[in-house]
Structures are given as C-alpha cells and as structure tokens.
XYZ file of C-alpha atoms in Angstrom:
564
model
C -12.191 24.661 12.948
C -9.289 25.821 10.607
C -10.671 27.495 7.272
C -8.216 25.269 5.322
C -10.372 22.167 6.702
C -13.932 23.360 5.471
C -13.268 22.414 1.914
C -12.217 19.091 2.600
C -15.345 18.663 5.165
C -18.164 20.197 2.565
C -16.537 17.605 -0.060
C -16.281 13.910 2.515
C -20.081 15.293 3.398
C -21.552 15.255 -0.225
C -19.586 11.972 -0.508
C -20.462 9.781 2.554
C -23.186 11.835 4.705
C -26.618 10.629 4.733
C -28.033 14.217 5.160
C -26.242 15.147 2.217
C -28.926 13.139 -0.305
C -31.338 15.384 0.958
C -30.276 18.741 -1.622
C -28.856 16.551 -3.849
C -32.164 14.498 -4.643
C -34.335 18.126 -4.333
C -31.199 20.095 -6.923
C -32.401 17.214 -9.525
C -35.545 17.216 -8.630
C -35.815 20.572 -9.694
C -33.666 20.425 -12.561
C -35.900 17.883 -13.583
C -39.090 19.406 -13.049
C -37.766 22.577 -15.018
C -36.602 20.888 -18.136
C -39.971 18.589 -18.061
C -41.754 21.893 -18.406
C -39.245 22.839 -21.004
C -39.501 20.008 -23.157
C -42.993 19.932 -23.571
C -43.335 23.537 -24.165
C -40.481 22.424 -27.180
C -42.992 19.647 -27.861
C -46.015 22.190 -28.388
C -43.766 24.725 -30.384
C -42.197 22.215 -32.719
C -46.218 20.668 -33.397
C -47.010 23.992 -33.928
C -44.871 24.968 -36.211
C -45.783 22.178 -38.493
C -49.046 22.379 -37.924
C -50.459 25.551 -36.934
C -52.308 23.266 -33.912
C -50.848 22.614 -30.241
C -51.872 18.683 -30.797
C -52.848 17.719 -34.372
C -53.320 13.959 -33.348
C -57.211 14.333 -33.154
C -58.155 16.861 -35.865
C -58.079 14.398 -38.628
C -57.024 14.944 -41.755
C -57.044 18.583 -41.852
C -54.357 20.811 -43.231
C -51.808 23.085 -41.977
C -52.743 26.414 -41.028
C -48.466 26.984 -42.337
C -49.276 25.362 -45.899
C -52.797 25.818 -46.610
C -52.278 24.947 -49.922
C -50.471 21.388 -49.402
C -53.785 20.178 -48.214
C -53.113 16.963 -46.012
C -50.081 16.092 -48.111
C -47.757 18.283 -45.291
C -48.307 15.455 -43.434
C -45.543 13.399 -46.352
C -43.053 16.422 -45.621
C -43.423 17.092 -41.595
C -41.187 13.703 -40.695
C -38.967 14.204 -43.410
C -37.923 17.953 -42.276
C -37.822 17.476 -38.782
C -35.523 14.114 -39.609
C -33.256 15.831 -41.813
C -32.944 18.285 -38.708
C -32.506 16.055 -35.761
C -30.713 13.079 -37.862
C -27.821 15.140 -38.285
C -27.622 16.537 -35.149
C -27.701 13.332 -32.997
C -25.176 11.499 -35.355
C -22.926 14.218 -34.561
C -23.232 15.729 -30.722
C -24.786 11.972 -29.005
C -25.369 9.263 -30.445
C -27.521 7.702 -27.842
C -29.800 10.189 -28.202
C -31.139 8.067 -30.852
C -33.971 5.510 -29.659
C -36.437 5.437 -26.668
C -33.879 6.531 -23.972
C -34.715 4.050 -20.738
C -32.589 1.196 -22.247
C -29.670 3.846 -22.195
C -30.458 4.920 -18.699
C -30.610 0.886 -17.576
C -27.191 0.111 -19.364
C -25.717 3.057 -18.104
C -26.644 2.448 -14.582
C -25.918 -1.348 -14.834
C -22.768 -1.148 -16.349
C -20.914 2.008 -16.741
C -21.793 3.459 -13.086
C -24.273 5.820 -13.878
C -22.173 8.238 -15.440
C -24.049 9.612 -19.001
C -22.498 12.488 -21.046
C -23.470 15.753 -20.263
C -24.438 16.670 -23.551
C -27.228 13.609 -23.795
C -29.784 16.397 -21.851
C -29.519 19.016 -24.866
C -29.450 16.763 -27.641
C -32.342 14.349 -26.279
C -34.581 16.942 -25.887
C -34.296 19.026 -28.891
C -34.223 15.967 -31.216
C -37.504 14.062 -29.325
C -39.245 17.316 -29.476
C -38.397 17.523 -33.177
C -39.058 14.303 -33.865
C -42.603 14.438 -31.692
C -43.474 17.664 -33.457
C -42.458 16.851 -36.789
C -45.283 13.771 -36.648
C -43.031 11.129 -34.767
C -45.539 8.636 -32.959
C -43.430 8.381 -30.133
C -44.023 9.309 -26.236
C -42.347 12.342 -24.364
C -41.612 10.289 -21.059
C -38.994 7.908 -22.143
C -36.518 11.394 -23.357
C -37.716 13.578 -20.370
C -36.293 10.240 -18.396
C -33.026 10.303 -19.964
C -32.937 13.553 -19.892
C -33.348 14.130 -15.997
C -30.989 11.048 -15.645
C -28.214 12.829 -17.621
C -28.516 15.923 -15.330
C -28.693 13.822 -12.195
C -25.503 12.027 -13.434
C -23.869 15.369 -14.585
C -24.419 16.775 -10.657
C -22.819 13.631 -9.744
C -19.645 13.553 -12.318
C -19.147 17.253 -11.405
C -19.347 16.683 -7.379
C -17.024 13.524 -8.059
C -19.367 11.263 -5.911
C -18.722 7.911 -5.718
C -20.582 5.247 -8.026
C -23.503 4.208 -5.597
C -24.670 7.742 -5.310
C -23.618 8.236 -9.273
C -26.492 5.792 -9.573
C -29.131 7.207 -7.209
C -28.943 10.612 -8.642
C -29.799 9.117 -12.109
C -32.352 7.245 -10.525
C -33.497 10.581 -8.619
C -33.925 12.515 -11.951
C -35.461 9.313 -13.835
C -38.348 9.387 -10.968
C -38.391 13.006 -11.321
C -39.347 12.879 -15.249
C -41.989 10.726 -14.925
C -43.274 12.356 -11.628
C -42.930 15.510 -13.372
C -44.457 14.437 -17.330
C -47.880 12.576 -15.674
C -47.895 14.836 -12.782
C -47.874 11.282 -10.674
C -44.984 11.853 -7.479
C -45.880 8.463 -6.298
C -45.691 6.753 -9.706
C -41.853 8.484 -10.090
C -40.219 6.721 -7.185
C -41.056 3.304 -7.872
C -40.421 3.226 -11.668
C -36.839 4.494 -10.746
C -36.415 1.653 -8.116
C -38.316 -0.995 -10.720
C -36.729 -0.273 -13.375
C -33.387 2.123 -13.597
C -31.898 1.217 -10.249
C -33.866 -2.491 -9.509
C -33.375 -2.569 -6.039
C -35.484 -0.732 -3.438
C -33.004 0.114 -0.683
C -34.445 2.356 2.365
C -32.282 4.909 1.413
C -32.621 4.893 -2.192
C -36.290 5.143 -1.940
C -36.238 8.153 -0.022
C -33.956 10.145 -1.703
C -35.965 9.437 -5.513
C -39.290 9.908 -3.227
C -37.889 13.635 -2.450
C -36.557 14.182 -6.082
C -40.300 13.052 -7.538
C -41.893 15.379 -5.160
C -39.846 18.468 -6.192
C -39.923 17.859 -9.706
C -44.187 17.410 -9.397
C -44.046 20.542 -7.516
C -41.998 22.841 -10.065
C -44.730 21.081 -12.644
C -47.778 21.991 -11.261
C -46.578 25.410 -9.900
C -45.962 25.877 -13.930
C -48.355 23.940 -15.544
C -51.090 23.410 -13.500
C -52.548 20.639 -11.573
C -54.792 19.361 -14.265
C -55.952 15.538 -14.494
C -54.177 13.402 -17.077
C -57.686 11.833 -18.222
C -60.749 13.636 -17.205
C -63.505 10.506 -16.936
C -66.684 9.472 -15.337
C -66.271 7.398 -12.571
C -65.934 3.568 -13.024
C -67.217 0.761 -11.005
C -66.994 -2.854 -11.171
C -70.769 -4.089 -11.874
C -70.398 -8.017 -10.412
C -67.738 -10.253 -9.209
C -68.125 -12.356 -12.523
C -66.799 -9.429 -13.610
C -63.420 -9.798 -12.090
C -63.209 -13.311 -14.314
C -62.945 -10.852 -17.650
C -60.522 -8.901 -16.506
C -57.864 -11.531 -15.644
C -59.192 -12.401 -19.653
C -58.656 -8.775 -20.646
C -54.755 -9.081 -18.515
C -54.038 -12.299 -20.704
C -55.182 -10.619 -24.170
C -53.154 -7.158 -23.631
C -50.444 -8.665 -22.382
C -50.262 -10.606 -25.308
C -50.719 -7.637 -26.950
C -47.677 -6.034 -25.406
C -45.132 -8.941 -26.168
C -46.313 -8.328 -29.494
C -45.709 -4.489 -29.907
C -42.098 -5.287 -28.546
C -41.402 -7.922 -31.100
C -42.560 -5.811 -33.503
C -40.665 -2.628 -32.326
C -37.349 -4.997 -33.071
C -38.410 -6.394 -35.785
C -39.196 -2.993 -37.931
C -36.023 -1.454 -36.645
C -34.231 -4.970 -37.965
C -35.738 -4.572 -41.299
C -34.697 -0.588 -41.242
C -31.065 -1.603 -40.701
C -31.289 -3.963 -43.418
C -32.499 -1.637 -45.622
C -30.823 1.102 -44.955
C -26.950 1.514 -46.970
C -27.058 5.520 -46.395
C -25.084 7.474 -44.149
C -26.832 7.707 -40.384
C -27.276 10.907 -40.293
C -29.705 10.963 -43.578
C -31.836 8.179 -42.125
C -34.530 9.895 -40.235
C -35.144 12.070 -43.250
C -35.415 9.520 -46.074
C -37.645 7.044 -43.647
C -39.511 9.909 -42.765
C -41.342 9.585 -46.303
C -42.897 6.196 -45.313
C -43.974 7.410 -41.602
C -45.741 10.936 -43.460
C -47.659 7.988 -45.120
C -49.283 6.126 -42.423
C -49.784 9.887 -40.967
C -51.876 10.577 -44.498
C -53.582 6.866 -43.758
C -54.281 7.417 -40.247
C -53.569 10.773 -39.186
C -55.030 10.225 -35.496
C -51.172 8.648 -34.807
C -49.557 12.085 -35.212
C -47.268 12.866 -32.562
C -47.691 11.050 -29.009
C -51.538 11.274 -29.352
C -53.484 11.810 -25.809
C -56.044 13.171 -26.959
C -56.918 10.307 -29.151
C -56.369 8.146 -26.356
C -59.135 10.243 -24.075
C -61.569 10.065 -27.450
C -61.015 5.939 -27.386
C -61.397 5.289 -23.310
C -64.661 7.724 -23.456
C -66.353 5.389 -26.447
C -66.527 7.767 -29.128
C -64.653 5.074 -31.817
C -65.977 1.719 -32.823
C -64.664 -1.724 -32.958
C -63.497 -1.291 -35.807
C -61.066 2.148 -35.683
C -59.998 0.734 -32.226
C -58.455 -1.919 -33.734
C -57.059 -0.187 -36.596
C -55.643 2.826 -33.764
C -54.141 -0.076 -32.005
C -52.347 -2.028 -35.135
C -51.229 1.831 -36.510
C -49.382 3.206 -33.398
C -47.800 -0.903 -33.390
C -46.111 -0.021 -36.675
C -46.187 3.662 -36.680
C -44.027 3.651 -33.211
C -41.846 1.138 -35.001
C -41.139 2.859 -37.916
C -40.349 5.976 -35.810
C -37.838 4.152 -34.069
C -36.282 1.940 -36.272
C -35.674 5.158 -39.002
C -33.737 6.618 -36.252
C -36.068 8.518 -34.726
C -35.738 9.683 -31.316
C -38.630 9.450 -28.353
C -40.373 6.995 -25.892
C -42.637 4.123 -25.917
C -44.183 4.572 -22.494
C -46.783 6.596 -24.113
C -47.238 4.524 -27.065
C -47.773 1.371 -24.658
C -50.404 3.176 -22.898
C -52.361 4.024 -26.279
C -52.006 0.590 -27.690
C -53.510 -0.928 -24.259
C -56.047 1.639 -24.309
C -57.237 0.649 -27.982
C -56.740 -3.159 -27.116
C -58.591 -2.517 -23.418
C -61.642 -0.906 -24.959
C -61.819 -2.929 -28.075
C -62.228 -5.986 -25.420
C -64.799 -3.948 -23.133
C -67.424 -2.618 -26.239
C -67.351 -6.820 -27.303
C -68.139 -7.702 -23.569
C -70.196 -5.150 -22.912
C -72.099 -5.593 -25.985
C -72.164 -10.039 -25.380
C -73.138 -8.882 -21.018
C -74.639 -5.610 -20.914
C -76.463 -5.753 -17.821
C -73.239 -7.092 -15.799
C -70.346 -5.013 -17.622
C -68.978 -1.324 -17.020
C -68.888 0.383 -20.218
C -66.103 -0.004 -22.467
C -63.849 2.747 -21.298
C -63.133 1.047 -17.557
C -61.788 -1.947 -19.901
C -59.746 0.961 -21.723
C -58.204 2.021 -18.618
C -57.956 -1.241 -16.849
C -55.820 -2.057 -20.312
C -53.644 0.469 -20.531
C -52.063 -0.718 -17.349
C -52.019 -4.227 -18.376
C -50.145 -2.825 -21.186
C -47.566 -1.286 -19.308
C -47.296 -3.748 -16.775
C -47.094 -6.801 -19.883
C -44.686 -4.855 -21.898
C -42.380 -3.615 -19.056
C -42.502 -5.868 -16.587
C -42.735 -3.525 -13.943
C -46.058 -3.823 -12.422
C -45.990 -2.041 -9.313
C -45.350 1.083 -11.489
C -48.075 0.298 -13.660
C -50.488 0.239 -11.003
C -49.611 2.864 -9.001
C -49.246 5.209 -12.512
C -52.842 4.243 -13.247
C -54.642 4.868 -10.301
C -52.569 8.069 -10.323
C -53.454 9.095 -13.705
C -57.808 8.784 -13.037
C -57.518 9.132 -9.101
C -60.266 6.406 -9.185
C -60.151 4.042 -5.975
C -62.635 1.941 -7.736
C -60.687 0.400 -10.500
C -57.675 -0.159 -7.751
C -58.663 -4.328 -7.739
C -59.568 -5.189 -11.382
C -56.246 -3.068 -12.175
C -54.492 -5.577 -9.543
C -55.775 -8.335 -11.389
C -55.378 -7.453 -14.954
C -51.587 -5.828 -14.424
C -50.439 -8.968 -12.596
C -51.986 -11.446 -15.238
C -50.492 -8.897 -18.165
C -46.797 -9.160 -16.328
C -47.215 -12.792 -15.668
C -48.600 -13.439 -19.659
C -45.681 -11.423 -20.596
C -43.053 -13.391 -19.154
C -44.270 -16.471 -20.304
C -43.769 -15.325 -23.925
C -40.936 -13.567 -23.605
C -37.883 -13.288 -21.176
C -36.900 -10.021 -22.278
C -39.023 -6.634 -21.298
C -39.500 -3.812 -24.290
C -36.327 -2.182 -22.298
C -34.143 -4.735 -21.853
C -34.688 -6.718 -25.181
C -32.793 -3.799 -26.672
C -29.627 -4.356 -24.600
C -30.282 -8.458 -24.638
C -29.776 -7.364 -28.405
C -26.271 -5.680 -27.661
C -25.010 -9.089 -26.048
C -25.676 -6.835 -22.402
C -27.778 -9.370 -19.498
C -28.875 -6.855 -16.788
C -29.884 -9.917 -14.637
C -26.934 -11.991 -15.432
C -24.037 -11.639 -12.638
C -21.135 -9.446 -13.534
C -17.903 -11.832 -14.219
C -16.271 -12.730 -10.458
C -12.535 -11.859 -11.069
C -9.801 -14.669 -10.264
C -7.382 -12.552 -8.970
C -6.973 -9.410 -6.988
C -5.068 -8.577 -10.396
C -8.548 -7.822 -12.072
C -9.583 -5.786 -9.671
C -6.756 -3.027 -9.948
C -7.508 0.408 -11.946
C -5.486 3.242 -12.646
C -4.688 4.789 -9.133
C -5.003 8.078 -8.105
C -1.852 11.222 -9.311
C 0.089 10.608 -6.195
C 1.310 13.517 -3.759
C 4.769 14.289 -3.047
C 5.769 14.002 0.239
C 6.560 17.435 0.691
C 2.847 18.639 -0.618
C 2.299 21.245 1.824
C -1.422 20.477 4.171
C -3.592 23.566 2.061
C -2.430 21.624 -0.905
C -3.288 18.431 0.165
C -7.042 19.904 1.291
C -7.584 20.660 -2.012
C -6.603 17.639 -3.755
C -8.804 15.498 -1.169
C -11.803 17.907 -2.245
C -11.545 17.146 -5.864
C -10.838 13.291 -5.575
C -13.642 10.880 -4.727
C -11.518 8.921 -2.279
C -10.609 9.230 1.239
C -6.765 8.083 0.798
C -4.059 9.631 -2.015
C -0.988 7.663 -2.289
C 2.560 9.589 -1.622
C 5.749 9.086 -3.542
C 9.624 10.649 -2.827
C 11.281 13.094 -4.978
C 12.646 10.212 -7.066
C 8.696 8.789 -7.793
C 8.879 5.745 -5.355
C 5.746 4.965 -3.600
C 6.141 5.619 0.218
C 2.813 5.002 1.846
C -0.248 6.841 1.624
C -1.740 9.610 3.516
C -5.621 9.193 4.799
C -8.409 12.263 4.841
C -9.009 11.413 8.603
C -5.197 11.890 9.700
C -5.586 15.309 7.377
C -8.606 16.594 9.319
C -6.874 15.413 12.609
C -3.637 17.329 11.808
C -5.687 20.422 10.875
C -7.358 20.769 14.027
C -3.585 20.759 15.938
C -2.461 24.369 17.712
C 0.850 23.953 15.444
C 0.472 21.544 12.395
C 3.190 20.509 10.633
C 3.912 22.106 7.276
C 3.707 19.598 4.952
C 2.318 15.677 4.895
C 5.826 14.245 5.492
C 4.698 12.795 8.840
C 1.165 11.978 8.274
C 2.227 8.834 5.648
C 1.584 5.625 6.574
C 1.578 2.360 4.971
C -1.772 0.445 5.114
C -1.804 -2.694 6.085
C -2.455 -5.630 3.374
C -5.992 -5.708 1.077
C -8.314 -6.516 3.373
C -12.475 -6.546 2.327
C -13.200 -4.496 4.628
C -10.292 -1.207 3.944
C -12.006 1.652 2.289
C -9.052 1.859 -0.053
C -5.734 0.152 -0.766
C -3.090 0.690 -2.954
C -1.558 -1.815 -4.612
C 2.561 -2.612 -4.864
C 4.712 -4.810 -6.784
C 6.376 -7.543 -3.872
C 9.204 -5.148 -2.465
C 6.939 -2.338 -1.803
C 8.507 0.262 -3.451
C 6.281 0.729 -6.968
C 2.886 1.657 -6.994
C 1.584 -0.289 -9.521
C -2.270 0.291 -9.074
C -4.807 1.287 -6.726
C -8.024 -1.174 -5.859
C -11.048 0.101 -3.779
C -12.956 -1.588 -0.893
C -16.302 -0.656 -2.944
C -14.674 -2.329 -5.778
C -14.670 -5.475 -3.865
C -17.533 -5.406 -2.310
C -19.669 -5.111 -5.291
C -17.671 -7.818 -6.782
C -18.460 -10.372 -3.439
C -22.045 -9.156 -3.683
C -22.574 -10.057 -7.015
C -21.090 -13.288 -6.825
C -22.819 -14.201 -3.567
C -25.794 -13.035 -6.222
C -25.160 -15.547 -8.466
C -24.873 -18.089 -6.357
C -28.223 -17.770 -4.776
C-alpha cells in the first residue's frame, strides 16, 4: 500500500465502515461518562457554595453555613446570584443553553442533522450547575444529555462524517448521559433510540448500547456503584391489586399532562411579563423562585433526597401533595425565568409525590391487601415518566434499573402503559416535543417532498483542477465527507468528476500518473441509486450544484413515510 493512500483509507473507514462505530460510540462514551462526573461534581460545588451543604433540599429551613446571619432569607438571594451569573453568560456564548436541553437535542437531530455547536457542552454545564446550585428546581439529566450530545456531534463535525452517523453519535452521547447520571447502561440505549433518534435500527442500537456501557463504566470507576434509591423490597400483596395500579397509571398520568401544561403555561406568562433585556431575566425572576424556596424549602435544587424521604413514608398526605403541586410550579418558574436544567428529574419527584399520595389513601381504605405506600411511590414515578414523555419502554426499563427490584417489573408494566396511553389521550404533544410543536417544528410530520430535482441541489463541493497532482487530491478526499470531488479546466469549466475508488485504484499502480488528468470521468445522469452526482446546466459545461444519493434517499423515504 502507498503511504499517500493511508490517509484517504483511515478517512472512507470512519465514514462508511461498520467496524468503525465501534471507537467512535466508546470515544463518546467516555467523553460522556467524564463530563457526567464533572458536572455533578460542578453541581455539588455550586450547592455548596451557597449553602455550606452538598444537598440542601432535605435540611429544611436551615441557614447557610456562608451567611449565618441571613437566617433562611439566603434562600431570596441564592437564585438571584446564580441568575445574574448564568443569564448573562448563556445570552451571550449559546443561546440554547437556555431551557431543559432534550427538545434541543430532538430538533437538532430531526432537522438540522445532528450537528450542535461546540460550545453548547461548556455553556450547558456551567449554567445548569449554576442554576441547580444556586436553588434552581430543575434535574441534572436533561443538560448532562445535551451536553454528551454536543460532544458526540462535535466528534462527528470534526471527523466530517456524514449526517446518519452525525445523528448516531448524538444519540451515542445522549444514551451515555443518562447511562452515566442514574448509573442505568440499559436505561441509556433505549431513551436515545425512543426519544433523540426514534428509530431502533440494528446498528444504531448497538453502537448507543456500547457508548452507555462506557460512559456507566467511567461513572462507577469514579463514583461508585451505589443504588439510586436504597429501599425495602416490594411485593404485590393480591391480584386485586393489579386493578389499582392501572387506577394509580390513569391518575399520574393525568398528573403528568398537567405538569407539562403547566411548564408552558408559566414560561408563557414569564414572556409576557418580562420587557427586560434576556440576559437580566434569570436574576430578576430569581426573587420569586427564592420565595417558594423560603415557602417550601424541600424543592431546593433537583431534590433526591426528598424524593427517597417521600417513597420510604416519612411525609403525610398532606406535604405529599403540597411537594407534588411545589416542584409543578417551582420547575416552571425555573424554566420559564430562563433558567437552565432538566425535567426528567422533576417528573420523577412529582410521580413519586403523586404515586405515594395514592398508595398511603389505598393502603389506609385496604390495608390487609395493599403494599405500603412507597411501592405506589415507585410504581408512580414511572407512570410519570412514561405519561409525560411518552416513552415508555425507557420508563420501565429506568425504573427497574433504578431499585433492581424484579418484583415491581408487572404493576410497573401496567401502570407505565396506562400513564402513556392516559397521556396521549389528553394531549398529542409529549413535555419534549410540545416545546418545538410551540416553534411551528412537527417531529412526526413528514419533511416537505420536493417537486423537482431543483430542490434537492446544495452548494457543491470547491472543485479540483485538473492538474491537482494525486498527494493533493488524497488530502482533499480526507477532509471532504464525499466519495466524488468535481474537476474543472484552467478556465473554471466543469469537466467531469473524479471518484475516491479510481484514486485508491491509481495509487496502488507500479507508475501512477502525476496528476488526476486521466482519472475524470463524467457520471452518468441522477440516478437514486449514485452515491453522488453533480449537477450541470443542459450543455454540460457549468457546474451549477451538486445533489447527493443520501439526499434522495431520505427524501423517497420520508415520502413513502407519509404515505403509509
């Protein structure tokens, strides 16, 4: 093998070879993993430095070990600091930093290829922690899933795949966040193929199956392999039993449409409010969120271990309820001020309060045929999930991850499919996509079908000169996606185009030529089935654009899609 062909071979490997998934999907797997660790340890630090405490949610209303002397009223200044921090910064560096991240990661995977902005990894995470720290009742997993999808895209963008494998990095690094945040490798995969890429290809799976792996394996080799929920074992007492939890799958997932409208609705009423500059608006609405913190200070930050206190019965009816109705609003109002963080974690919390609420009233009206209140808790905070998301397989597959109970696998089944079922009854959109339903975007609607092969053209590639010598040529083919470059004569006409394949071939000769002169070719007419195809005004002789057989493809699959 000529050295001048082994750049051009490493690059059409990364680009088309199957094999070639295989470091890709463990590179941002570990990436992943690593900046999961990272962000919560900027989680912890930012909490503490508010707070004096690694997790204030269940201390109650105690003060700062930092401002002894402000009493409980820090609690009216942490938001407001932290906002006036991350507001500006977001405004400035990325934008879409701003929200709950897995919309972004669904739009930008629907619609713009996968490709996200480098800079969405730095920004996410040090706003989210900020805003987490600084009191924000928001969840970690929703950033540490945009941010493992920006680094998947960024390997992508900066190996110049092509689109399809644009996409299944993202979705490697979105499986690797959650994988890596719950410590659940099974639960990564398939809310990456549920929900970010919607589709679960053979190929796809495995290559987000390897990417959760690595990334739970770089957690637990830095964090431990604790258990998300340390519990007693559960059991279902009777089969009546099964009959309340198809009742508690209709109530949370009532409860879940609810927390979405309401998520929209706050964040509606914030924009209407709101005449300020954007950058100023996490700061000034941090005021109002410091004073449900001073109300109910148990919804400080993403609060698990107020979750663990609620599944393990140590609340009554009555604080369940009011823990539920508080995170509703609380999330809300962290969102719709601008703040910046998930609500995968609130959804869980507000099923748990909902899910043990309904089990201490059953348990209380059937105690001889009821589990205790917390298998209700648990049992809801996958209906939640599975209501609010619409993803159920990843609801039930996080849940029995999360406990590693076998015993709650069929009332989960039951509750999560009633909750997902209740949930699209009320309302077509998910928590995730109401947000883009909102920007006018329709991730199940069809893509437009284009009239003419006119639509289809884009910008095509710099073209070669026919006198580009072959080492040139190598290294342009290693730095463009494609495997054809168009070719034009000293005057700029288009002359044909010259293909990878005949480069390799001419390579491997005993006396290759010295430049591509005689390796151009014209290709034959646009045909589905070319790779690529360049595109000429009637005579031949101007390249006028440059269309691509993936291109079309996608095109004829989507409208064979929406014919179906």
């Amino acid at each position: 093998m000529a050295p001048a062909q082994i750049p051009l071979l490493c690059a059409r490997w990364l680009r088309e070879g199957s094999a070639a998934l295989v470091p890709m999907a463990v590179v941002v797997g570990a990436v992943t993993g690593l900046a999961a660790v990272a962000f919560r340890w900027l989680v912890t630090t930012f909490t503490r430095m508010f707070t004096g405490y690694d997790d204030y949610s269940a201390l109650g209303r105690v003060a700062s070990t930092h401002w002894p002397w402000l009493g409980f009223w820090f609690l009216l200044l942490a938001p407001v600091i932290a906002g006036a921090v991350y507001g500006p910064i977001v405004h400035r560096f990325a934008p879409e930093a701003r929200g709950h991240g897995v919309p972004e990661v669904m739009y930008a995977v629907s619609r713009r290829g996968g490709r996200i902005a480098p800079q969405v990894t730095l920004v996410k995470a040090l706003a989210s922690a900020l805003c987490i720290g600084g009191g924000g009742s928001v969840g970690r997993e929703g950033p540490i899933v945009q941010i493992g999808s920006a680094a998947g895209s960024t390997l992508a963008q900066l190996l110049r795949l092509n689109t399809s494998r644009v996409r299944l990095l993202v979705a490697c690094g979105a499986a690797g966040g959650i994988s890596a945040t719950f410590n659940t490798p099974l639960a990564g995969p398939f809310f990456a193929m549920e929900l970010i890429l919607r589709d679960f290809a053979a190929e796809s799976f495995g290559a987000v199956v390897l990417s959760s792996v690595t990334a739970s394996v770089v957690g637990r080799a830095l964090l431990g392999d604790e258990p998300f929920l340390a519990l007693p074992a559960f059991a279902v007492h009777s089969p009546v039993e099964y009959s309340l939890y198809i009742a508690l799958g209709v109530v949370v997932g009532i409860v879940g449409v609810l927390f979405s409208k309401l998520l929209y609705l706050v964040e509606d009423v914030c924009d209407w409010a709101w005449r300020g500059p954007e950058w100023a608006r996490p700061a000034v609405g941090g005021v109002f969120l410091g004073g449900i913190l001073i109300a109910v200070p148990q919804l400080y930050g993403v609060g698990y271990p107020v979750l663990q206190d609620a599944v393990g019965g140590r609340y009554l009816l009555g604080m369940l309820l009011l823990l539920m109705v508080g995170k509703m609003f609380a999330t809300s109002l962290t969102i719709g001020i601008g703040g910046s963080g998930g609500v995968f974690a609130p959804t869980l919390f507000i099923g748990a309060m909902a899910g043990t609420a309904f089990g201490t009233l059953v348990h209380e009206a059937f105690p001889s045929t009821t589990e205790a209140a917390g298998a209700y808790g648990l049992i809801g905070m996958g209906a939640a999930l599975g209501g609010a998301t619409r993803a159920p397989i990843t609801a039930v597959i996080i849940l029995f991850e999360l406990t590693g109970q076998y015993s709650i696998i069929l009332p989960l089944m039951v509750a999560v499919a009633i909750a997902a079922g209740t949930g699209r009854l009320l309302s077509k959109e998910t928590i995730y996509t109401a947000k883009l339903w909102r920007r006018g975007v329709d991730l199940d609607a069809p893509p437009a079908v284009p009239a003419t092969v006119h639509d289809l053209i884009g910008p095509a590639p710099d073209p070669l000169p026919e006198n580009t010598s072959l080492k040139a040529a190598v290294d342009r083919f290693a730095a463009e996606p494609g495997d054809m470059l168009p070719v034009v004569t000293a005057d700029g006409a288009y002359r044909g185009c010259v293909s990878a394949r005949d480069l390799t071939a001419a390579l491997g000769h005993s006396n290759p030529p010295e430049s591509i002169t005689d390796l151009v070719w014209h290709p034959p007419s646009i045909n589905i089935a070319d790779t690529t195809a360049p595109v000429t005004t009637s005579g031949g002789t101007n390249l006028i654009g440059w269309i691509t057989g993936e291109s079309v493809t996608g095109r004829r699959h989507s409208e064979t899609r929406g014919r179906a």
